[in-house]
Tab-separated table of C-alpha atoms in Angstrom:
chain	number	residue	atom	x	y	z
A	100	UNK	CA	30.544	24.189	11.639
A	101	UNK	CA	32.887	26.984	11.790
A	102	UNK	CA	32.697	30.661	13.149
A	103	UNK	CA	31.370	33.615	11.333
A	104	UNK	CA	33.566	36.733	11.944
A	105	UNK	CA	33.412	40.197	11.152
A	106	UNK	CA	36.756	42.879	10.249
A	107	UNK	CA	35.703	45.894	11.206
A	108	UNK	CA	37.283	48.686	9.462
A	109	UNK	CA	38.592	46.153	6.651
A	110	UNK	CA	40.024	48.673	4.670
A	111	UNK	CA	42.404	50.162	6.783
A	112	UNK	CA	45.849	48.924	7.103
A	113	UNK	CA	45.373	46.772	10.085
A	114	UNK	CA	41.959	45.881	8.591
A	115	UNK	CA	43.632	44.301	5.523
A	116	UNK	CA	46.115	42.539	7.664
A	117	UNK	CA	43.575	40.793	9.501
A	118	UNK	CA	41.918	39.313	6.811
A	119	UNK	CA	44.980	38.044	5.369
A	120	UNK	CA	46.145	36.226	8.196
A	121	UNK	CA	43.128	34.465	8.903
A	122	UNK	CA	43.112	33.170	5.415
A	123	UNK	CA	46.931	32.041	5.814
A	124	UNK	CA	46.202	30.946	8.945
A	125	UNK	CA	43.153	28.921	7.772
A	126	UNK	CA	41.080	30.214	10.517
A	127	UNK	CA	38.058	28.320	10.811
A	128	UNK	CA	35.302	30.498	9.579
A	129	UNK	CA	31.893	29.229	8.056
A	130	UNK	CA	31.121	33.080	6.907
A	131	UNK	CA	33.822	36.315	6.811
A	132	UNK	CA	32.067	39.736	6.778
A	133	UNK	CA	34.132	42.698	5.324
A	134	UNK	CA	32.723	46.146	7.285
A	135	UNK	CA	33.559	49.550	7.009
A	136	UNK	CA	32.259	52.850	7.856
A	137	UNK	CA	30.185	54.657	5.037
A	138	UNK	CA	33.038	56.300	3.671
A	139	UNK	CA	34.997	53.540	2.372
A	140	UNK	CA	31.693	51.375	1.750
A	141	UNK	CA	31.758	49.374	-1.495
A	142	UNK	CA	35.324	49.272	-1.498
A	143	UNK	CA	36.734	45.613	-2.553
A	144	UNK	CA	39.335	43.749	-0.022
A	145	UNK	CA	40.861	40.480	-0.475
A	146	UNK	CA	40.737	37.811	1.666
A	147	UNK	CA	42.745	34.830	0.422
A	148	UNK	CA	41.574	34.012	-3.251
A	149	UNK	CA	38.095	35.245	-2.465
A	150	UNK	CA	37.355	39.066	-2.467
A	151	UNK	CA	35.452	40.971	-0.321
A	152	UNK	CA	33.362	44.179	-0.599
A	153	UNK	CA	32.766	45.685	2.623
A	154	UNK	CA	29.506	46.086	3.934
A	155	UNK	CA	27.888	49.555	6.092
A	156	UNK	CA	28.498	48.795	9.546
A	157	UNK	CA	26.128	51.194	10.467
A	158	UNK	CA	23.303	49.194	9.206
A	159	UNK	CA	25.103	45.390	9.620
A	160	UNK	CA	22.988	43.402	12.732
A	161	UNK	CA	25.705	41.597	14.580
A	162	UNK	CA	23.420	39.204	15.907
A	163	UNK	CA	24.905	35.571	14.695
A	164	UNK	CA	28.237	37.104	14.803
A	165	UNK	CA	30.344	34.801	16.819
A	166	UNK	CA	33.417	36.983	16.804
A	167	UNK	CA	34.317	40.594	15.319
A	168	UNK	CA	37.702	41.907	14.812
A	169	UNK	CA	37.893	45.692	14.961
A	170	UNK	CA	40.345	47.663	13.118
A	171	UNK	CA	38.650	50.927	13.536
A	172	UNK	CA	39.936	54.063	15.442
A	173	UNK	CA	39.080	54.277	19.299
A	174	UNK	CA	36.200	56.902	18.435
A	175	UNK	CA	34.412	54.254	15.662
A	176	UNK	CA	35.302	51.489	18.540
A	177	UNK	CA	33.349	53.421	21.023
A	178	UNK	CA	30.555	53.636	18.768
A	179	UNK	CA	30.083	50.288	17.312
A	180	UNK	CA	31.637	47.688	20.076
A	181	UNK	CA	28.734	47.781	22.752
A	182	UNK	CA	26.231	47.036	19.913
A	183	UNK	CA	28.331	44.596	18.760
A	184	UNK	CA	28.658	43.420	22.644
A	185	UNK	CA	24.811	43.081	23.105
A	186	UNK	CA	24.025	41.223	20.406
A	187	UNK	CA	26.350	38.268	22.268
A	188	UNK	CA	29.494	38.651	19.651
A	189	UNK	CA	33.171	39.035	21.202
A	190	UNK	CA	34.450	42.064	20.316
A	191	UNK	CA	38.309	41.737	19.614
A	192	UNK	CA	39.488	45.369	19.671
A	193	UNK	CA	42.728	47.085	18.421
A	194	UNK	CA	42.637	50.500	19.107
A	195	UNK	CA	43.274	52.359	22.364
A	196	UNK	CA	39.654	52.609	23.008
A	197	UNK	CA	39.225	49.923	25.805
A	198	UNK	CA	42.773	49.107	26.955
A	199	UNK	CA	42.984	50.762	30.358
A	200	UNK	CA	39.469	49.941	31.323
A	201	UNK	CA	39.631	47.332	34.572
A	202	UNK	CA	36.656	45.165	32.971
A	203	UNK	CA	38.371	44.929	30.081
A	204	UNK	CA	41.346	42.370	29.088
A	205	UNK	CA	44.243	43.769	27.872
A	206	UNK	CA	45.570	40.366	25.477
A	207	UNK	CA	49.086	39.606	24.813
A	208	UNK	CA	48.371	35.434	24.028
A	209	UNK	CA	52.165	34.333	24.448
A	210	UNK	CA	52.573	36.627	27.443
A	211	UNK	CA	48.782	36.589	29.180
A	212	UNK	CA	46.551	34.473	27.766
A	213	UNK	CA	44.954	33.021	30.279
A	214	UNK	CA	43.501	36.992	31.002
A	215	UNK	CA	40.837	36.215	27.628
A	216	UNK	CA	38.807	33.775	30.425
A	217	UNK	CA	37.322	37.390	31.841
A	218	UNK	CA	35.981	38.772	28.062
A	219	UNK	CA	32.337	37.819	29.490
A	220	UNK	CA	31.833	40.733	31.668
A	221	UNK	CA	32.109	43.281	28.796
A	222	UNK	CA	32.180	40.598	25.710
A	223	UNK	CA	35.668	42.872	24.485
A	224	UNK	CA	38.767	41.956	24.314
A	225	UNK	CA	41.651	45.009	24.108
A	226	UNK	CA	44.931	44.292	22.193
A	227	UNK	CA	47.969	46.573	22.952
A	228	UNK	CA	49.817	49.289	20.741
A	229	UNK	CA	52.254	47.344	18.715
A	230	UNK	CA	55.309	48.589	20.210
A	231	UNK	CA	53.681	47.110	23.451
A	232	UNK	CA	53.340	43.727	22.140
A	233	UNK	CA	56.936	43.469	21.041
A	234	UNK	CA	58.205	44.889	24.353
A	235	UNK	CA	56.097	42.826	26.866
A	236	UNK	CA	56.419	39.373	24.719
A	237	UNK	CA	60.139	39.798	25.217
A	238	UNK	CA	59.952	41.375	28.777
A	239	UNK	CA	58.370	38.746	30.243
A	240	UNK	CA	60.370	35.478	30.123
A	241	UNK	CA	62.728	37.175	32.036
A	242	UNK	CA	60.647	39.167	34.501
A	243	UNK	CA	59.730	35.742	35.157
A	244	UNK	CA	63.537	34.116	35.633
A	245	UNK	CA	65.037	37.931	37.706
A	246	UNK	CA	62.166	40.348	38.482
A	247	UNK	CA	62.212	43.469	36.858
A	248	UNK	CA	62.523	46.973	38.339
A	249	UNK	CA	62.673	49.295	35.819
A	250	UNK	CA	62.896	49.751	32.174
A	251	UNK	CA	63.783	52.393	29.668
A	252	UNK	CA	62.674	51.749	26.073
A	253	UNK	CA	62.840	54.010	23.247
A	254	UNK	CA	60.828	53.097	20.375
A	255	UNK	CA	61.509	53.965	16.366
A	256	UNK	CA	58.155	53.559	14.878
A	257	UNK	CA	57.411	53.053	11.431
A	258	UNK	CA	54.416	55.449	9.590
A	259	UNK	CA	52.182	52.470	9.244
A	260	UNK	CA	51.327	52.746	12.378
A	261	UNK	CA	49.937	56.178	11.937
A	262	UNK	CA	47.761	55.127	9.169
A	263	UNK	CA	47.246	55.541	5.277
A	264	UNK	CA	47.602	59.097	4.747
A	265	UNK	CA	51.021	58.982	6.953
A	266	UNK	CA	52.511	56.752	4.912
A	267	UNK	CA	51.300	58.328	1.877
A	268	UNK	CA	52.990	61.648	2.584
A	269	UNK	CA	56.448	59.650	3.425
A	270	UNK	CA	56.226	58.594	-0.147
A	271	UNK	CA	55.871	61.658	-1.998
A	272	UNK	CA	58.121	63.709	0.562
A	273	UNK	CA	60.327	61.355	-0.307
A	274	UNK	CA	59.993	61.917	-4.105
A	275	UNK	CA	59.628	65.747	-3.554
A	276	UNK	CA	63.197	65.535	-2.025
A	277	UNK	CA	64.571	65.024	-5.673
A	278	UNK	CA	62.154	67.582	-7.331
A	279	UNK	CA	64.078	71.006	-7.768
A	280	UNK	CA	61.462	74.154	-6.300
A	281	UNK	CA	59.350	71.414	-4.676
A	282	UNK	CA	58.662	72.559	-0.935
A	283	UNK	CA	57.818	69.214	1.066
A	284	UNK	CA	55.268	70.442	3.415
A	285	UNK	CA	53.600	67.945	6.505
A	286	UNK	CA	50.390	67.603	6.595
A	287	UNK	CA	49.435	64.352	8.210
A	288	UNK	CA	52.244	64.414	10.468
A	289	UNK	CA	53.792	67.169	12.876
A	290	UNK	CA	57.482	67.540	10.901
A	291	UNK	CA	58.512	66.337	7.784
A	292	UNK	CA	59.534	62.861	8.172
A	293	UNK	CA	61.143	61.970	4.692
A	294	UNK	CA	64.963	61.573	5.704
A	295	UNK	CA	63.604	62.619	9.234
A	296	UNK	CA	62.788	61.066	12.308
A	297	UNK	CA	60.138	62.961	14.837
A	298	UNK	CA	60.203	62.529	18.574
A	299	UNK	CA	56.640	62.702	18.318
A	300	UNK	CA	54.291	59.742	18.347
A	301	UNK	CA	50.080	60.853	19.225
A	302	UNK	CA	49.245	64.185	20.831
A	303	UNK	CA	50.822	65.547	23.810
A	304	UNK	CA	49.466	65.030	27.193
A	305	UNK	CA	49.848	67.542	30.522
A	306	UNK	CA	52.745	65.841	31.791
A	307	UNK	CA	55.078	66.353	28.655
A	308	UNK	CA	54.736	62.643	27.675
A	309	UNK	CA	52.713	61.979	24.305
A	310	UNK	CA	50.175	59.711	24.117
A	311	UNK	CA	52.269	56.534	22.705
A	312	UNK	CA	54.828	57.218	25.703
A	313	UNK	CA	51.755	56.979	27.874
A	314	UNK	CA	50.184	54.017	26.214
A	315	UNK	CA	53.687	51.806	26.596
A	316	UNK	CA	54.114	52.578	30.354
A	317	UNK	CA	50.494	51.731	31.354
A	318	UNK	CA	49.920	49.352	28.858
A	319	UNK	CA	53.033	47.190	30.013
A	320	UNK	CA	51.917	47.649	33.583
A	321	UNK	CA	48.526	46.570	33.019
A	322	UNK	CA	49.948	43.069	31.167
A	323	UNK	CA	52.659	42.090	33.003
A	324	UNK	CA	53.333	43.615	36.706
A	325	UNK	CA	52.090	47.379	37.934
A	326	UNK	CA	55.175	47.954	39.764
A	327	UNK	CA	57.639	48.061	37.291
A	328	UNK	CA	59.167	51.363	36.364
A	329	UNK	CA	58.851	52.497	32.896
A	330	UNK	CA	60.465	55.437	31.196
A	331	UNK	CA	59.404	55.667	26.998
A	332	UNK	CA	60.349	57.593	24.623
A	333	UNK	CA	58.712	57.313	20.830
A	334	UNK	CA	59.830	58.299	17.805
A	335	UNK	CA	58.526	58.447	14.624
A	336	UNK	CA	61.045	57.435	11.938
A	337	UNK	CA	61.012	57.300	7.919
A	338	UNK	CA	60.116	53.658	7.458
A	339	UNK	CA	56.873	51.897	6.294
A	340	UNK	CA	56.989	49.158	8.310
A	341	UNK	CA	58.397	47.145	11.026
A	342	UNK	CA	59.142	48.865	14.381
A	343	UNK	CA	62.054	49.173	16.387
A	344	UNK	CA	62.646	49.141	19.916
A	345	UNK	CA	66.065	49.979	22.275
A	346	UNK	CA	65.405	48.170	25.635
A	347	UNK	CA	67.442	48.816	28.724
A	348	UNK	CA	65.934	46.744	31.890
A	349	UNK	CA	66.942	46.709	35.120
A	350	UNK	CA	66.521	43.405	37.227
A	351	UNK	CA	66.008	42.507	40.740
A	352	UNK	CA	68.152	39.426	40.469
A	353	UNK	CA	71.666	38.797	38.552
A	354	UNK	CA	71.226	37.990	34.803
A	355	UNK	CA	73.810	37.310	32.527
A	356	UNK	CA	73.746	37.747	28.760
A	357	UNK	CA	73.747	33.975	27.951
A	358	UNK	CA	71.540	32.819	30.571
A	359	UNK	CA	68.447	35.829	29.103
A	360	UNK	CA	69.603	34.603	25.135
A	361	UNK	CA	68.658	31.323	26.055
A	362	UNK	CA	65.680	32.063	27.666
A	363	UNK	CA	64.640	34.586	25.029
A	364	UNK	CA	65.298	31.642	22.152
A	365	UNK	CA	63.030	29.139	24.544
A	366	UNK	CA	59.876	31.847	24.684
A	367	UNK	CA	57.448	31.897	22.113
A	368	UNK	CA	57.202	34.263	19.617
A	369	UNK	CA	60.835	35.573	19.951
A	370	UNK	CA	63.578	34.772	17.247
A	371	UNK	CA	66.923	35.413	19.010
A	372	UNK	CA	68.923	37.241	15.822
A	373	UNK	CA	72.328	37.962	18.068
A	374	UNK	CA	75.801	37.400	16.503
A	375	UNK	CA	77.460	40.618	17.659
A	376	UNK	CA	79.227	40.576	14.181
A	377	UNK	CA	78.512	43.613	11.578
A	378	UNK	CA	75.321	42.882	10.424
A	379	UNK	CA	74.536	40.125	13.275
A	380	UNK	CA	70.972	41.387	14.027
A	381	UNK	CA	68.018	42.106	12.273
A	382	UNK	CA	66.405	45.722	11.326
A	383	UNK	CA	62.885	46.252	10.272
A	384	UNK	CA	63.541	45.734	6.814
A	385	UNK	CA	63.984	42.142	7.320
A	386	UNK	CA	60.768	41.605	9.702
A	387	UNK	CA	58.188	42.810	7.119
A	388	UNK	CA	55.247	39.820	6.445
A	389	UNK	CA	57.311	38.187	9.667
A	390	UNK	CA	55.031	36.339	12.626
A	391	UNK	CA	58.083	36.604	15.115
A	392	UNK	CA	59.461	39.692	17.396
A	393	UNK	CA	63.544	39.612	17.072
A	394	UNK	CA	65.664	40.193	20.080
A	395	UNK	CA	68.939	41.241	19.166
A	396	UNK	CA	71.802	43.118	20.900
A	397	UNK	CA	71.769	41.488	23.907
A	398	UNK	CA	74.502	42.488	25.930
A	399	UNK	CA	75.195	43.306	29.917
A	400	UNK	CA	74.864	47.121	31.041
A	401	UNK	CA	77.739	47.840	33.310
A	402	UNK	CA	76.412	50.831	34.920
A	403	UNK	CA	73.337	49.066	37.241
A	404	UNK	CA	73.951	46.303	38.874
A	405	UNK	CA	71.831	43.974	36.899
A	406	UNK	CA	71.494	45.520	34.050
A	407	UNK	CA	70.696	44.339	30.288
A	408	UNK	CA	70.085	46.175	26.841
A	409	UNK	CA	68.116	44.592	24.138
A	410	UNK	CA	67.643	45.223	20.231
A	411	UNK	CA	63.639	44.156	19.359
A	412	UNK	CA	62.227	44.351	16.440
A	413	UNK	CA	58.865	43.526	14.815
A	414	UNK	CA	56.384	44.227	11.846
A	415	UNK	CA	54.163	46.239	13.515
A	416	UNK	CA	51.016	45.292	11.426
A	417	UNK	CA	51.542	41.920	11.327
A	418	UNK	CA	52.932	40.704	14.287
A	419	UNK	CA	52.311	43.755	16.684
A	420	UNK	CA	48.324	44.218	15.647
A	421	UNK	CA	47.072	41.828	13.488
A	422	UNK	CA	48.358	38.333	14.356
A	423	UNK	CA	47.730	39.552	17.911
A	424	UNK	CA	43.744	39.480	17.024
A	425	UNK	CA	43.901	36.461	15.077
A	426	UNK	CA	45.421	34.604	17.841
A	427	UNK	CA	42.722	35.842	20.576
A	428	UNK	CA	40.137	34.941	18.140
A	429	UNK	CA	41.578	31.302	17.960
A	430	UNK	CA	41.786	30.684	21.353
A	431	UNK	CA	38.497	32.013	21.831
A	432	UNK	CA	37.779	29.308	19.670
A	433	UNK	CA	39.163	26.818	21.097
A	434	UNK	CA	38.769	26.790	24.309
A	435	UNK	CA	36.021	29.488	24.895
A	436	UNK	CA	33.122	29.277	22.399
A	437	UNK	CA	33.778	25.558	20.931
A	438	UNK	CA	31.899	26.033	17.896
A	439	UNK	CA	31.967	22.050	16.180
């Protein structure tokens, strides 16, 4: 007998995501529910060979539901993963909604997932902002090997992340561009970002940071080791998808070049892309529909002491959000609810 899930928000970008990757995954599911808020109710979604119309989540019982994979914003989360919760289905969330709550666990699986064992006292699990997933997946193996102090990361993130509309209005600024008297005017997004980038990614908060700047400090904190230092700076740039991130981290312990390639190749979910050779690394163009996060760039920074820069970069639907939920879900599988 196998597991009957629900995609929450199945017609958003992440939403579609998921559903494809548990087909290609062959994730063992007796029943696959499509949901979606009213206003994208009806609407048809694929899911492998079979397609899907989603179903009124306002008016869906959850009760049965072994599992539910939410790809809704943190306001529908709010609303829908307690019910969700008390009728005894995990709730495997991907917004921001539940992330810094203590009872919560925050889920990277090749970097913490022995933290899923504690989903009972709330019944939700919290995935991280992609850029988080890439950066703490590579982070880790060698926190682990030379302990590390601080880290400076600037992130290039693609409009994907921001949604539908975002990457809607990248298109036809784009076009626009080549239309003569055609103003390109922002509307989803704070500047234009066709041939653009914006050092803007989520609202502003009081201490000058904005919220994605916030999210990777705390996030990373919360997953892997509260006393590291963490200094982010996001960026929005004029790309679909695939994310980008430039790493500098700062060790306790010596830590040559080699010696962290070799442990990045060993560390799963990495891809070590590092020739130092024009064109010896990989850009997001290349990781689209990719599982891994690449690490390329590695090289020493001579002004710490033990100091490395890294080059990581990642579909951020795919392997940043999506695959990140499908993987919690399959542990909780097998090894948590042991369906037959």
């Amino acid at each position: 007998m196998g597991y009957k899930i629900t995609v929450a928000g199945a017609t958003s970008n992440l939403g579609r995501e998921i559903l494809n990757i548990l087909a290609e995954r062959k994730f063992p599911a007796e029943e696959v529910v499509a949901l979606s808020p009213r206003r994208s109710l009806g609407t048809e979604v694929s899911y492998g060979e079979r397609t899907l119309k989603t179903r009124d989540i306002d008016s869906f019982d959850f009760d049965g539901t072994d599992m539910a994979l939410f790809a809704l914003d943190a306001d529908d989360a709010r609303k829908y993963a307690p019910r969700a919760a008390e009728s005894g289905c995990v709730v495997i969330d991907g917004s921001d909604a539940f992330r810094m709550d203590p009872s919560v666990p925050l889920i990277v699986p090749e970097v913490n997932a022995a933290g899923i064992e504690s989903y009972r006292e709330r019944m939700v699990i919290a995935c991280p902002d992609a850029a988080t997933s890439a950066l703490v997946a590579a982070l880790k193996p060698l926190h682990d090997r030379a302990r590390i102090r601080r880290v400076v990361v600037s992130t290039y993130q693609a409009v994907s992340g921001a949604g539908n509309e975002q990457m809607d209005e990248l298109w036809n600024q784009t076009k626009g561009m080549y239309v003569p008297g055609q103003e390109v005017e922002p509307n989803h997004l704070p500047r234009q970002i066709a041939f653009n980038v914006i050092p803007q990614v989520g609202a502003f908060m009081e201490d000058g940071a904005s919220r994605a700047e916030w999210q990777i400090v705390t996030e990373t904190k919360k997953i892997l080791d509260p006393s590291i230092r963490i200094a982010a700076t996001c960026v929005r740039v004029p790309v679909f998808v695939g994310d980008a991130e430039s790493v500098n981290v700062e060790f306790a312990d010596f830590l040559d070049e080699d010696e962290a390639r070799d442990i990045l190749r060993e560390a799963p979910g990495l891809l070590v892309v590092d020739k130092q050779e024009d064109g010896g690394y990989v850009t997001p163009v290349e990781t689209v529909g990719d599982f891994a996060t690449f690490v390329s760039r590695i090289r020493q920074d001579p002004t710490v002491e033990n100091g490395l820069n890294l080059w990581l970069v990642a579909d951020n639907l795919r392997k940043g959000a999506a695959l990140n939920q499908v993987q919690i879900a399959e542990i909780l599988g097998r090894e948590y609810l042991q369906k037959g």
